[in-house]
Structures are given as structure tokens and as C-alpha cells.
Amino acid sequence: MYKRLFLICFTLSVLAACQKSDEDVFSAPPDTRLNDTLKKYGDILVAAPHGWKGLVYPEGLKDGVFSFFFQFNDANRVKMYADFDSASAVTRMESSYRLKALQQPCLLFDTYSYIHLLSDPDAAVNGGVYGEGLKSDFEFSIEGMSGDTILLRGRFHDSKAVLIKATEAEEAAYAAEKTNRLIDKIDTYLTYFKRFTTGGNDYDVAFNILNRRATFSWIDENSEAHVATTGFYYTPTGVAFAPAITVGGATLTSFDDISWSAASTTLSFTMNGDAGTIKETAKPIVIDRDAPKTWWEQKGQGVPYWVTLDGFHVDGVDDAYGVANLPNYSFMLFYPQNGKSGNTVYDLLGFVTRIDGENILEYGPAFRPPTYKADGRIVFPYLGFLGDLPEGETAVTNTLVKITDSNGYYLVKTADGYDMVSAKDGKSWISWF
């Protein structure tokens, strides 16, 4: 009996101690504590002596990143630059912001500004999806602070973002409206493949300017192929990679002091103190030898054929043969095993026209089953033509001559499908999705 009474008394004393401890820790009401937290972050934002560098990773842009420069004041105003385009990089914009308690501390950009461009529902603004843009955010939950970095998370699309205290040099560069977007010159190269060279080592490199992604491919000392992709953003001297990426044992954080030579079609820069260049090349270092057969067997994304809208890109010209100008042209498709001629099952490069609101497959060249080369090329043996040639038939015949080139094609996997690149000189390609 005494033992039970002792245990009851002991339990009550422990509970009383816990209650007293809780009262000490949570002496202020929740709203007061949250408001104190908001004030703390507000003071931090305003007090940064050189402003903040912001990085936003839109949820709808795999690996892509955009950068900003912010200066917050205590009147809920923010001045900013952005690397969204060449104008936003040198034109300062001012708008409003708020810190608000929405279950947790939040930073809201509440008037239209550069950061809203990523979320604009008009796809023509940002190249995203109509109604959603790039699935980015302009209202962020504050998830904490690590060193000089504030961690943010988008409230609607879950976009990741960070604010990093800017240095005096970074502030000065933005104030001088200095920007270097010469990496964009890579889109003027005539070859699909580009060769990145530094320290005596060679890599394949591809910059997707629209989607802010950089992909590096290389062969290691054991003859194994590697591919790595990261995001990039513009800096006053070149580009920075976010996150930094390890390529062949070297960690790439940025390409600095980028310069451009139109005469030699060469981008030059420094990287970790070493010189680097990007030049044209007809053949990649890393070849996916299984890609041609995978492409042919996979057919399309949920449909039995692959589609392209613009035909071949040749020597720097999109739709070089003008297939989009054919009468009633809608799109072109490649249909593996479309039909049978005698004992031959054939593939069809079909030209689809739109007549009376309907898409109709009217004509196109047929091919015997493709030939797969040991070095990763695919070759298309011509069989015959189905249907009648239309007006402007040179667009069709030029396309036929190009696709039946005996040098064949490499297939490169992309986010949307495959690019089929001429193995002759790398200066012609067609994109399938």
C-alpha cells in the first residue's frame, strides 16, 4: 500500500516538474513566438550589408536554376536583378515583399517582379507549360538558416530556393550592371557535339540555354563512360554551376572570364585557375551504342511512332528544307514496322497533313529494317515511296536524301525523346519526341 502511494506521489511530482519546465520554455504564446521569428528574419534580410544572392530551382525545370540579386529594406520594399534574360540582368526592378506567419514563417514577393516571371502561366513568357509556367514559386516558407544562407521552400509548387549573403564584390558587380552571357554563343556552333578541353583532358559538353542545364560526358581511365548533369546560372564573369559538379576527378564550380572567338568558333575561360575551351566536334567521346536499337524498338511515348515538327536542322538552320511550308503540313513521324511490302516489313517516314480539321498520313518514304553498326550508328536503307509527292516536293526529296545518308546517325537521349545526329559531320540533326 505504502509502495503504491509512493509511486503515485512520485508520478505527480514528475508531471508537475514537466509542467513547470514547459511553462519556462513556452512562456510566450505561439503567436508571439512566431512574430518574434518573423522579426528576426526581417532584421536579417535588411541588415545584410551587401544584399543577397538568390537561387531558385523551379519544380518544373529538372536541374535548372535561375539567379537573383536582392536588397531588402525595412519598408517592405525589395530591389532586384535577375539572370532571366539580358534585360533583367542590367535593369534593376523594385517591388514589395512581406514576411507573414502562415503556419510557419514565410517570405512573400507580393507584387509582380522578376521572380514572378518563372511562374507566369503564359508559356510564351518563360518557355514552360501553359497555365503553370515553370512550376516555380513567389511565396516561400522559411525552413531555417545555415551560416549565411537562408533556406526556402515554395508554398505551392515546392520549388527549392536559397538566399546567400552577397559579398562586396558581388554587390559592386550587380551595381555596375555587369553581366557575361557569352556562354549563349554555344547555340551558334554548327555541330551538335561540343568538346570541352582543360588540363589535357577532353569531355563532351552540352549547355541547354533555355532549361539552364549543363551536361558533361567523359571516358575514365578504365574506359567506362560517365554522364553528369547540373544547373547553371549567369555571373558577372561567366557561369556558375549549382550544385558544383565533379567531372573526371575535377570539381567544377564555375567558368570565369569567358571570351568568344567567332573566327575559330571557340569559347575560352578559366576553371579552377586552369584554362579551358569549348570547340566544335563532329563525333562525341561518349557514344551510346544501344541507343539506336532502343529508339527503334521503343517507338514513341505511348504511341507506335516518333514525331517531329520541324524536320532537319542543317548547318545552323532550323527546318533547313522547309517541310513546315508544305501544303497543309502538320507534322512528320517515323513509324517503325508500319507495313509490309511483299516479304519486307518496312518503316515509314510519314508526312502528316491537316485537312478539314483532321490529321491524315498522306505520303512518305519507306525503308527496310535499319542497319545497326558496331560503333553506334544507325543506317536507313531506302525501299520506296508511298503516296504522291506534293507541291514543294524538294522539301520531301531533300529530307529523303538526308536520312538515307550512308554515314548514318547517332542517337542521343534527351528529356523529351531522342536527337538523331548525322555521323558524317555532326552538323545535321532531327529531334524526335
Short mmCIF file of C-alpha atoms in Angstrom, two decimals:
data_model
loop_
_atom_site.label_atom_id
_atom_site.label_comp_id
_atom_site.label_asym_id
_atom_site.label_seq_id
_atom_site.Cartn_x
_atom_site.Cartn_y
_atom_site.Cartn_z
CA MET A 1 0.00 0.00 0.00
CA TYR A 2 2.76 2.41 1.01
CA LYS A 3 4.70 1.42 -2.12
CA ARG A 4 1.74 2.28 -4.41
CA LEU A 5 1.20 5.58 -2.62
CA PHE A 6 4.88 6.41 -3.07
CA LEU A 7 4.72 5.68 -6.82
CA ILE A 8 1.64 7.87 -7.25
CA CYS A 9 3.27 10.74 -5.41
CA PHE A 10 6.46 10.33 -7.47
CA THR A 11 4.49 10.37 -10.74
CA LEU A 12 2.62 13.52 -9.75
CA SER A 13 5.86 15.24 -8.84
CA VAL A 14 7.36 14.37 -12.26
CA LEU A 15 4.30 15.69 -14.08
CA ALA A 16 4.42 18.87 -12.06
CA ALA A 17 8.09 19.29 -12.93
CA CYS A 18 7.31 18.82 -16.64
CA GLN A 19 4.53 21.37 -16.50
CA LYS A 20 6.83 23.86 -14.83
CA SER A 21 9.53 23.17 -17.45
CA ASP A 22 7.04 23.62 -20.30
CA GLU A 23 5.92 26.93 -18.83
CA ASP A 24 9.55 28.07 -18.70
CA VAL A 25 10.25 27.06 -22.33
CA PHE A 26 6.96 28.24 -23.80
CA SER A 27 6.38 31.25 -21.58
CA ALA A 28 5.23 33.30 -24.60
CA PRO A 29 2.09 32.47 -26.62
CA PRO A 30 2.64 30.77 -30.03
CA ASP A 31 1.67 33.91 -31.97
CA THR A 32 4.20 35.96 -30.04
CA ARG A 33 6.96 33.44 -30.68
CA LEU A 34 6.12 33.34 -34.39
CA ASN A 35 6.10 37.12 -34.63
CA ASP A 36 9.47 37.22 -32.90
CA THR A 37 10.79 34.77 -35.50
CA LEU A 38 9.39 36.91 -38.34
CA LYS A 39 11.06 39.98 -36.88
CA LYS A 40 14.34 38.12 -36.55
CA TYR A 41 14.30 37.14 -40.25
CA GLY A 42 13.18 40.62 -41.26
CA ASP A 43 16.12 42.13 -39.39
CA ILE A 44 18.49 39.62 -41.02
CA LEU A 45 17.20 40.41 -44.53
CA VAL A 46 17.53 44.16 -44.06
CA ALA A 47 20.86 44.07 -42.22
CA ALA A 48 22.85 42.17 -44.89
CA PRO A 49 25.44 44.84 -45.81
CA HIS A 50 25.76 43.83 -49.46
CA GLY A 51 22.36 42.32 -50.20
CA TRP A 52 21.52 38.74 -51.07
CA LYS A 53 22.22 36.40 -53.95
CA GLY A 54 19.16 34.25 -54.60
CA LEU A 55 18.95 30.90 -56.40
CA VAL A 56 15.57 29.48 -57.43
CA TYR A 57 15.17 25.91 -58.69
CA PRO A 58 11.75 25.71 -60.41
CA GLU A 59 9.99 22.41 -59.79
CA GLY A 60 9.10 22.16 -63.48
CA LEU A 61 12.70 22.58 -64.66
CA LYS A 62 14.70 19.47 -63.80
CA ASP A 63 18.21 20.50 -62.70
CA GLY A 64 17.62 24.08 -63.93
CA VAL A 65 18.31 27.16 -61.81
CA PHE A 66 17.85 30.96 -62.03
CA SER A 67 19.77 33.54 -60.04
CA PHE A 68 18.72 36.86 -58.48
CA PHE A 69 20.25 39.69 -56.50
CA PHE A 70 18.04 41.21 -53.76
CA GLN A 71 18.34 44.23 -51.48
CA PHE A 72 15.57 44.35 -48.85
CA ASN A 73 14.69 47.44 -46.80
CA ASP A 74 12.62 47.89 -43.64
CA ALA A 75 9.73 49.45 -45.58
CA ASN A 76 8.83 46.11 -47.20
CA ARG A 77 10.45 47.05 -50.48
CA VAL A 78 12.97 44.96 -52.39
CA LYS A 79 15.22 45.93 -55.29
CA MET A 80 16.40 43.16 -57.57
CA TYR A 81 18.27 41.99 -60.63
CA ALA A 82 17.83 38.58 -62.29
CA ASP A 83 19.56 36.45 -64.89
CA PHE A 84 16.22 35.56 -66.52
CA ASP A 85 17.31 37.41 -69.67
CA SER A 86 19.83 40.02 -70.75
CA ALA A 87 17.47 42.89 -69.82
CA SER A 88 16.71 41.74 -66.27
CA ALA A 89 20.44 41.32 -65.64
CA VAL A 90 21.12 45.03 -66.14
CA THR A 91 17.79 46.68 -65.25
CA ARG A 92 17.01 46.98 -61.56
CA MET A 93 13.41 46.42 -60.56
CA GLU A 94 11.71 47.42 -57.32
CA SER A 95 8.66 45.71 -55.83
CA SER A 96 7.20 44.81 -52.43
CA TYR A 97 7.66 41.86 -50.12
CA ARG A 98 6.15 40.66 -46.85
CA LEU A 99 7.10 38.37 -44.04
CA LYS A 100 3.97 36.60 -42.86
CA ALA A 101 3.01 33.80 -40.48
CA LEU A 102 1.23 31.07 -42.47
CA GLN A 103 1.61 28.16 -40.03
CA GLN A 104 5.32 28.88 -40.31
CA PRO A 105 7.38 31.96 -41.22
CA CYS A 106 7.00 32.84 -44.90
CA LEU A 107 8.63 35.27 -47.33
CA LEU A 108 6.16 36.54 -49.91
CA PHE A 109 7.00 38.55 -53.04
CA ASP A 110 3.56 40.12 -53.36
CA THR A 111 3.78 42.34 -56.44
CA TYR A 112 4.77 41.20 -59.93
CA SER A 113 8.53 41.21 -60.34
CA TYR A 114 11.37 39.24 -61.93
CA ILE A 115 10.78 36.30 -59.62
CA HIS A 116 7.19 36.04 -60.90
CA LEU A 117 8.41 35.54 -64.48
CA LEU A 118 9.23 31.91 -63.68
CA SER A 119 5.65 31.29 -62.54
CA ASP A 120 3.86 33.24 -65.26
CA PRO A 121 1.10 30.98 -66.65
CA ASP A 122 1.75 32.29 -70.16
CA ALA A 123 4.25 29.78 -71.54
CA ALA A 124 5.41 32.37 -74.07
CA VAL A 125 6.98 34.29 -71.17
CA ASN A 126 9.20 31.52 -69.79
CA GLY A 127 9.01 28.54 -72.15
CA GLY A 128 7.11 26.48 -69.58
CA VAL A 129 3.64 24.94 -69.60
CA TYR A 130 0.53 26.99 -70.31
CA GLY A 131 -1.33 27.58 -67.06
CA GLU A 132 1.68 26.71 -64.89
CA GLY A 133 4.81 28.28 -66.33
CA LEU A 134 7.91 26.58 -64.93
CA LYS A 135 6.05 25.48 -61.78
CA SER A 136 8.07 27.93 -59.74
CA ASP A 137 7.02 29.96 -56.69
CA PHE A 138 6.97 33.51 -55.38
CA GLU A 139 5.71 32.62 -51.90
CA PHE A 140 8.22 30.69 -49.80
CA SER A 141 8.24 29.03 -46.41
CA ILE A 142 11.40 29.82 -44.44
CA GLU A 143 12.92 26.49 -43.46
CA GLY A 144 15.82 27.83 -41.46
CA MET A 145 19.26 29.35 -41.79
CA SER A 146 22.65 27.71 -42.20
CA GLY A 147 25.60 30.06 -41.90
CA ASP A 148 24.99 32.93 -44.34
CA THR A 149 22.29 31.02 -46.23
CA ILE A 150 18.51 31.17 -45.71
CA LEU A 151 16.73 28.01 -46.87
CA LEU A 152 13.36 28.45 -48.63
CA ARG A 153 10.70 26.12 -49.99
CA GLY A 154 7.93 27.14 -52.41
CA ARG A 155 4.45 27.03 -50.87
CA PHE A 156 2.58 25.89 -53.99
CA HIS A 157 4.98 24.00 -56.26
CA ASP A 158 7.59 23.00 -53.67
CA SER A 159 10.37 24.81 -55.56
CA LYS A 160 13.66 24.92 -53.71
CA ALA A 161 15.30 28.32 -53.20
CA VAL A 162 18.14 29.80 -51.17
CA LEU A 163 19.25 33.30 -50.20
CA ILE A 164 23.01 33.70 -49.72
CA LYS A 165 24.58 36.84 -48.29
CA ALA A 166 26.31 38.61 -51.16
CA THR A 167 29.91 39.76 -50.99
CA GLU A 168 31.04 43.32 -51.52
CA ALA A 169 32.46 42.34 -54.92
CA GLU A 170 29.16 40.72 -55.97
CA GLU A 171 27.21 43.81 -54.92
CA ALA A 172 29.60 46.03 -56.88
CA ALA A 173 29.26 43.86 -59.99
CA TYR A 174 25.47 43.99 -59.88
CA ALA A 175 25.52 47.73 -59.17
CA ALA A 176 27.74 48.20 -62.22
CA GLU A 177 25.17 46.15 -64.17
CA LYS A 178 27.93 43.85 -65.34
CA THR A 179 26.97 40.54 -66.92
CA ASN A 180 28.62 37.92 -69.12
CA ARG A 181 26.27 35.81 -71.21
CA LEU A 182 28.80 34.67 -73.79
CA ILE A 183 28.08 31.03 -73.00
CA ASP A 184 24.95 31.58 -75.13
CA LYS A 185 27.26 31.57 -78.17
CA ILE A 186 27.35 27.80 -77.85
CA ASP A 187 24.00 27.77 -79.65
CA THR A 188 25.70 29.22 -82.75
CA TYR A 189 28.02 26.22 -83.15
CA LEU A 190 27.25 24.30 -86.33
CA THR A 191 27.97 20.91 -84.79
CA TYR A 192 25.61 19.17 -82.42
CA PHE A 193 28.52 17.89 -80.31
CA LYS A 194 30.89 20.22 -78.44
CA ARG A 195 34.29 19.38 -76.97
CA PHE A 196 35.31 20.80 -73.60
CA THR A 197 39.07 20.68 -73.01
CA THR A 198 41.01 21.56 -69.88
CA GLY A 199 44.26 20.35 -68.35
CA GLY A 200 44.86 18.00 -71.28
CA ASN A 201 41.53 16.21 -70.69
CA ASP A 202 38.59 16.13 -73.10
CA TYR A 203 34.88 15.96 -72.33
CA ASP A 204 31.64 16.18 -74.26
CA VAL A 205 29.59 19.15 -73.05
CA ALA A 206 26.06 20.33 -73.81
CA PHE A 207 24.51 23.53 -72.48
CA ASN A 208 20.73 23.77 -72.64
CA ILE A 209 20.36 27.54 -72.51
CA LEU A 210 16.56 27.52 -72.27
CA ASN A 211 16.39 24.98 -69.45
CA ARG A 212 19.58 26.11 -67.66
CA ARG A 213 21.22 22.68 -67.65
CA ALA A 214 24.78 21.64 -68.40
CA THR A 215 25.67 18.01 -69.19
CA PHE A 216 29.20 16.61 -69.20
CA SER A 217 30.21 13.21 -70.61
CA TRP A 218 33.60 11.52 -70.47
CA ILE A 219 35.51 8.22 -70.52
CA ASP A 220 37.57 7.38 -67.44
CA GLU A 221 40.92 5.60 -67.20
CA ASN A 222 39.07 2.26 -67.05
CA SER A 223 37.30 3.02 -70.35
CA GLU A 224 33.97 3.45 -68.58
CA ALA A 225 31.54 6.13 -69.76
CA HIS A 226 30.12 8.75 -67.38
CA VAL A 227 27.40 11.39 -67.79
CA ALA A 228 26.63 14.11 -65.22
CA THR A 229 24.11 16.96 -65.36
CA THR A 230 23.75 20.07 -63.21
CA GLY A 231 22.14 23.50 -63.35
CA PHE A 232 23.95 26.70 -64.25
CA TYR A 233 23.32 30.40 -63.83
CA TYR A 234 24.97 33.55 -65.19
CA THR A 235 27.54 35.52 -63.23
CA PRO A 236 29.24 38.85 -63.96
CA THR A 237 32.21 36.92 -65.46
CA GLY A 238 30.62 33.78 -66.85
CA VAL A 239 28.53 30.96 -65.40
CA ALA A 240 28.38 29.10 -62.08
CA PHE A 241 27.18 25.54 -61.58
CA ALA A 242 24.55 24.76 -58.95
CA PRO A 243 25.30 22.39 -57.47
CA ALA A 244 29.00 22.15 -58.24
CA ILE A 245 29.76 19.02 -60.24
CA THR A 246 32.67 16.56 -60.22
CA VAL A 247 33.84 15.68 -63.72
CA GLY A 248 36.70 13.25 -64.23
CA GLY A 249 38.08 13.97 -60.76
CA ALA A 250 37.83 17.77 -61.09
CA THR A 251 35.16 19.77 -59.25
CA LEU A 252 33.57 22.40 -61.47
CA THR A 253 32.11 25.40 -59.66
CA SER A 254 32.20 27.96 -62.48
CA PHE A 255 33.56 29.04 -65.84
CA ASP A 256 35.05 32.51 -65.35
CA ASP A 257 36.33 35.24 -67.65
CA ILE A 258 34.51 33.71 -70.63
CA SER A 259 35.57 35.10 -74.01
CA TRP A 260 34.40 34.30 -77.53
CA SER A 261 36.21 33.92 -80.85
CA ALA A 262 33.86 33.93 -83.83
CA ALA A 263 36.80 33.27 -86.17
CA SER A 264 37.58 29.90 -84.57
CA THR A 265 34.14 29.21 -83.05
CA THR A 266 35.71 28.87 -79.61
CA LEU A 267 34.64 29.75 -76.09
CA SER A 268 37.60 30.29 -73.75
CA PHE A 269 37.55 30.65 -69.96
CA THR A 270 39.26 29.81 -66.70
CA MET A 271 38.18 26.98 -64.42
CA ASN A 272 39.78 26.45 -61.02
CA GLY A 273 42.63 28.61 -62.26
CA ASP A 274 43.19 26.47 -65.38
CA ALA A 275 42.45 27.45 -68.96
CA GLY A 276 39.55 25.79 -70.74
CA THR A 277 37.94 25.84 -74.18
CA ILE A 278 34.79 24.60 -75.87
CA LYS A 279 35.07 23.86 -79.60
CA GLU A 280 33.08 22.14 -82.33
CA THR A 281 33.49 18.41 -82.91
CA ALA A 282 31.86 16.04 -85.39
CA LYS A 283 31.95 12.97 -83.17
CA PRO A 284 31.23 12.58 -79.46
CA ILE A 285 33.59 10.99 -76.96
CA VAL A 286 30.76 9.02 -75.36
CA ILE A 287 28.55 7.09 -77.78
CA ASP A 288 25.50 5.21 -76.60
CA ARG A 289 25.80 2.18 -78.85
CA ASP A 290 22.48 0.77 -77.68
CA ALA A 291 20.50 3.97 -78.30
CA PRO A 292 19.64 3.37 -82.00
CA LYS A 293 18.05 -0.01 -81.35
CA THR A 294 16.37 1.24 -78.17
CA TRP A 295 14.92 4.18 -80.11
CA TRP A 296 13.66 1.94 -82.91
CA GLU A 297 12.16 -0.65 -80.56
CA GLN A 298 10.73 1.81 -78.07
CA LYS A 299 8.88 3.68 -80.82
CA GLY A 300 7.11 6.67 -79.22
CA GLN A 301 5.94 7.81 -75.82
CA GLY A 302 2.77 5.73 -75.54
CA VAL A 303 2.18 5.73 -79.34
CA PRO A 304 3.69 3.46 -82.03
CA TYR A 305 5.71 6.20 -83.72
CA TRP A 306 8.02 9.15 -83.12
CA VAL A 307 7.05 12.72 -84.02
CA THR A 308 8.95 15.82 -85.15
CA LEU A 309 7.56 19.23 -86.07
CA ASP A 310 10.39 20.97 -87.89
CA GLY A 311 12.34 18.41 -89.88
CA PHE A 312 16.14 18.55 -90.11
CA HIS A 313 18.37 21.23 -88.60
CA VAL A 314 21.27 21.63 -91.05
CA ASP A 315 24.33 23.92 -90.87
CA GLY A 316 22.77 26.16 -88.24
CA VAL A 317 19.34 26.43 -89.90
CA ASP A 318 16.19 25.06 -88.26
CA ASP A 319 13.87 23.21 -90.67
CA ALA A 320 16.53 23.66 -93.32
CA TYR A 321 14.43 22.02 -96.04
CA GLY A 322 11.21 23.88 -95.27
CA VAL A 323 8.93 20.94 -94.51
CA ALA A 324 6.73 23.26 -92.42
CA ASN A 325 5.89 25.10 -95.67
CA LEU A 326 4.48 22.01 -97.39
CA PRO A 327 0.75 22.24 -98.21
CA ASN A 328 -1.36 21.63 -95.07
CA TYR A 329 1.68 20.31 -93.21
CA SER A 330 1.01 19.26 -89.60
CA PHE A 331 3.98 17.12 -88.52
CA MET A 332 6.31 14.33 -89.58
CA LEU A 333 6.52 10.90 -87.98
CA PHE A 334 8.80 7.89 -88.05
CA TYR A 335 6.76 4.70 -87.79
CA PRO A 336 8.79 1.51 -87.27
CA GLN A 337 7.21 -1.58 -88.86
CA ASN A 338 4.43 0.48 -90.36
CA GLY A 339 3.51 -2.07 -93.01
CA LYS A 340 4.59 -4.92 -95.26
CA SER A 341 5.66 -4.93 -98.91
CA GLY A 342 5.96 -8.48 -100.19
CA ASN A 343 8.03 -10.22 -97.54
CA THR A 344 9.61 -6.98 -96.29
CA VAL A 345 8.29 -5.27 -93.18
CA TYR A 346 9.05 -1.59 -93.69
CA ASP A 347 9.44 1.59 -91.66
CA LEU A 348 7.78 4.80 -92.80
CA LEU A 349 8.86 8.43 -92.61
CA GLY A 350 5.36 9.83 -92.90
CA PHE A 351 4.28 13.40 -93.71
CA VAL A 352 1.03 14.20 -91.92
CA THR A 353 -1.26 16.90 -93.25
CA ARG A 354 -4.25 18.54 -91.62
CA ILE A 355 -7.35 18.63 -93.80
CA ASP A 356 -10.82 19.62 -92.60
CA GLY A 357 -9.65 19.54 -89.01
CA GLU A 358 -8.20 16.02 -89.23
CA ASN A 359 -4.61 14.78 -89.38
CA ILE A 360 -4.07 12.50 -92.37
CA LEU A 361 -0.96 10.46 -93.21
CA GLU A 362 -0.73 11.12 -96.95
CA TYR A 363 2.77 10.26 -98.19
CA GLY A 364 6.35 9.49 -97.30
CA PRO A 365 9.42 7.33 -98.00
CA ALA A 366 9.60 3.74 -96.72
CA PHE A 367 12.72 1.93 -95.51
CA ARG A 368 13.85 -1.62 -94.99
CA PRO A 369 14.69 -2.53 -91.38
CA PRO A 370 17.57 -0.33 -90.22
CA THR A 371 21.18 -1.46 -90.10
CA TYR A 372 22.96 -1.12 -86.74
CA LYS A 373 26.71 -0.52 -86.84
CA ALA A 374 29.06 -1.73 -84.12
CA ASP A 375 30.24 1.84 -83.45
CA GLY A 376 26.74 3.00 -82.51
CA ARG A 377 25.39 4.28 -85.84
CA ILE A 378 22.04 3.51 -87.44
CA VAL A 379 21.60 3.48 -91.24
CA PHE A 380 18.27 3.61 -93.10
CA PRO A 381 18.12 1.58 -96.39
CA TYR A 382 15.60 3.13 -98.78
CA LEU A 383 12.78 0.87 -100.05
CA GLY A 384 10.32 3.08 -101.94
CA PHE A 385 7.82 5.92 -101.75
CA LEU A 386 4.21 5.71 -100.59
CA GLY A 387 1.64 8.18 -101.90
CA ASP A 388 2.21 11.11 -104.25
CA LEU A 389 4.76 13.87 -103.88
CA PRO A 390 3.13 17.22 -103.01
CA GLU A 391 3.83 20.71 -104.31
CA GLY A 392 7.16 21.85 -102.98
CA GLU A 393 8.41 18.29 -103.31
CA THR A 394 12.05 19.35 -102.86
CA ALA A 395 11.40 19.58 -99.10
CA VAL A 396 10.47 15.89 -99.14
CA THR A 397 13.22 14.72 -101.50
CA ASN A 398 15.92 16.66 -99.62
CA THR A 399 14.71 15.08 -96.39
CA LEU A 400 14.85 11.64 -98.02
CA VAL A 401 18.40 12.19 -99.29
CA LYS A 402 19.50 13.37 -95.84
CA ILE A 403 18.00 10.50 -93.86
CA THR A 404 19.40 7.83 -96.21
CA ASP A 405 22.98 9.17 -95.93
CA SER A 406 25.18 6.05 -95.81
CA ASN A 407 27.19 7.53 -92.92
CA GLY A 408 24.15 7.02 -90.71
CA TYR A 409 23.23 8.65 -87.41
CA TYR A 410 23.98 8.65 -83.70
CA LEU A 411 21.01 8.66 -81.32
CA VAL A 412 21.20 10.88 -78.24
CA LYS A 413 18.67 10.51 -75.41
CA THR A 414 17.03 13.79 -74.37
CA ALA A 415 14.45 14.79 -71.77
CA ASP A 416 11.69 14.61 -74.41
CA GLY A 417 12.84 11.76 -76.62
CA TYR A 418 15.87 11.40 -78.88
CA ASP A 419 18.01 13.57 -81.14
CA MET A 420 19.24 11.81 -84.29
CA VAL A 421 22.59 13.34 -85.28
CA SER A 422 24.46 12.92 -88.57
CA ALA A 423 27.56 10.76 -88.15
CA LYS A 424 29.05 12.39 -91.25
CA ASP A 425 29.93 15.75 -89.72
CA GLY A 426 27.61 16.33 -86.75
CA LYS A 427 26.10 19.36 -88.49
CA SER A 428 22.67 17.90 -89.18
CA TRP A 429 20.13 16.51 -86.75
CA ILE A 430 16.45 15.92 -86.18
CA SER A 431 14.61 15.76 -82.83
CA TRP A 432 12.04 13.05 -82.10
CA PHE A 433 9.56 13.04 -79.25
#
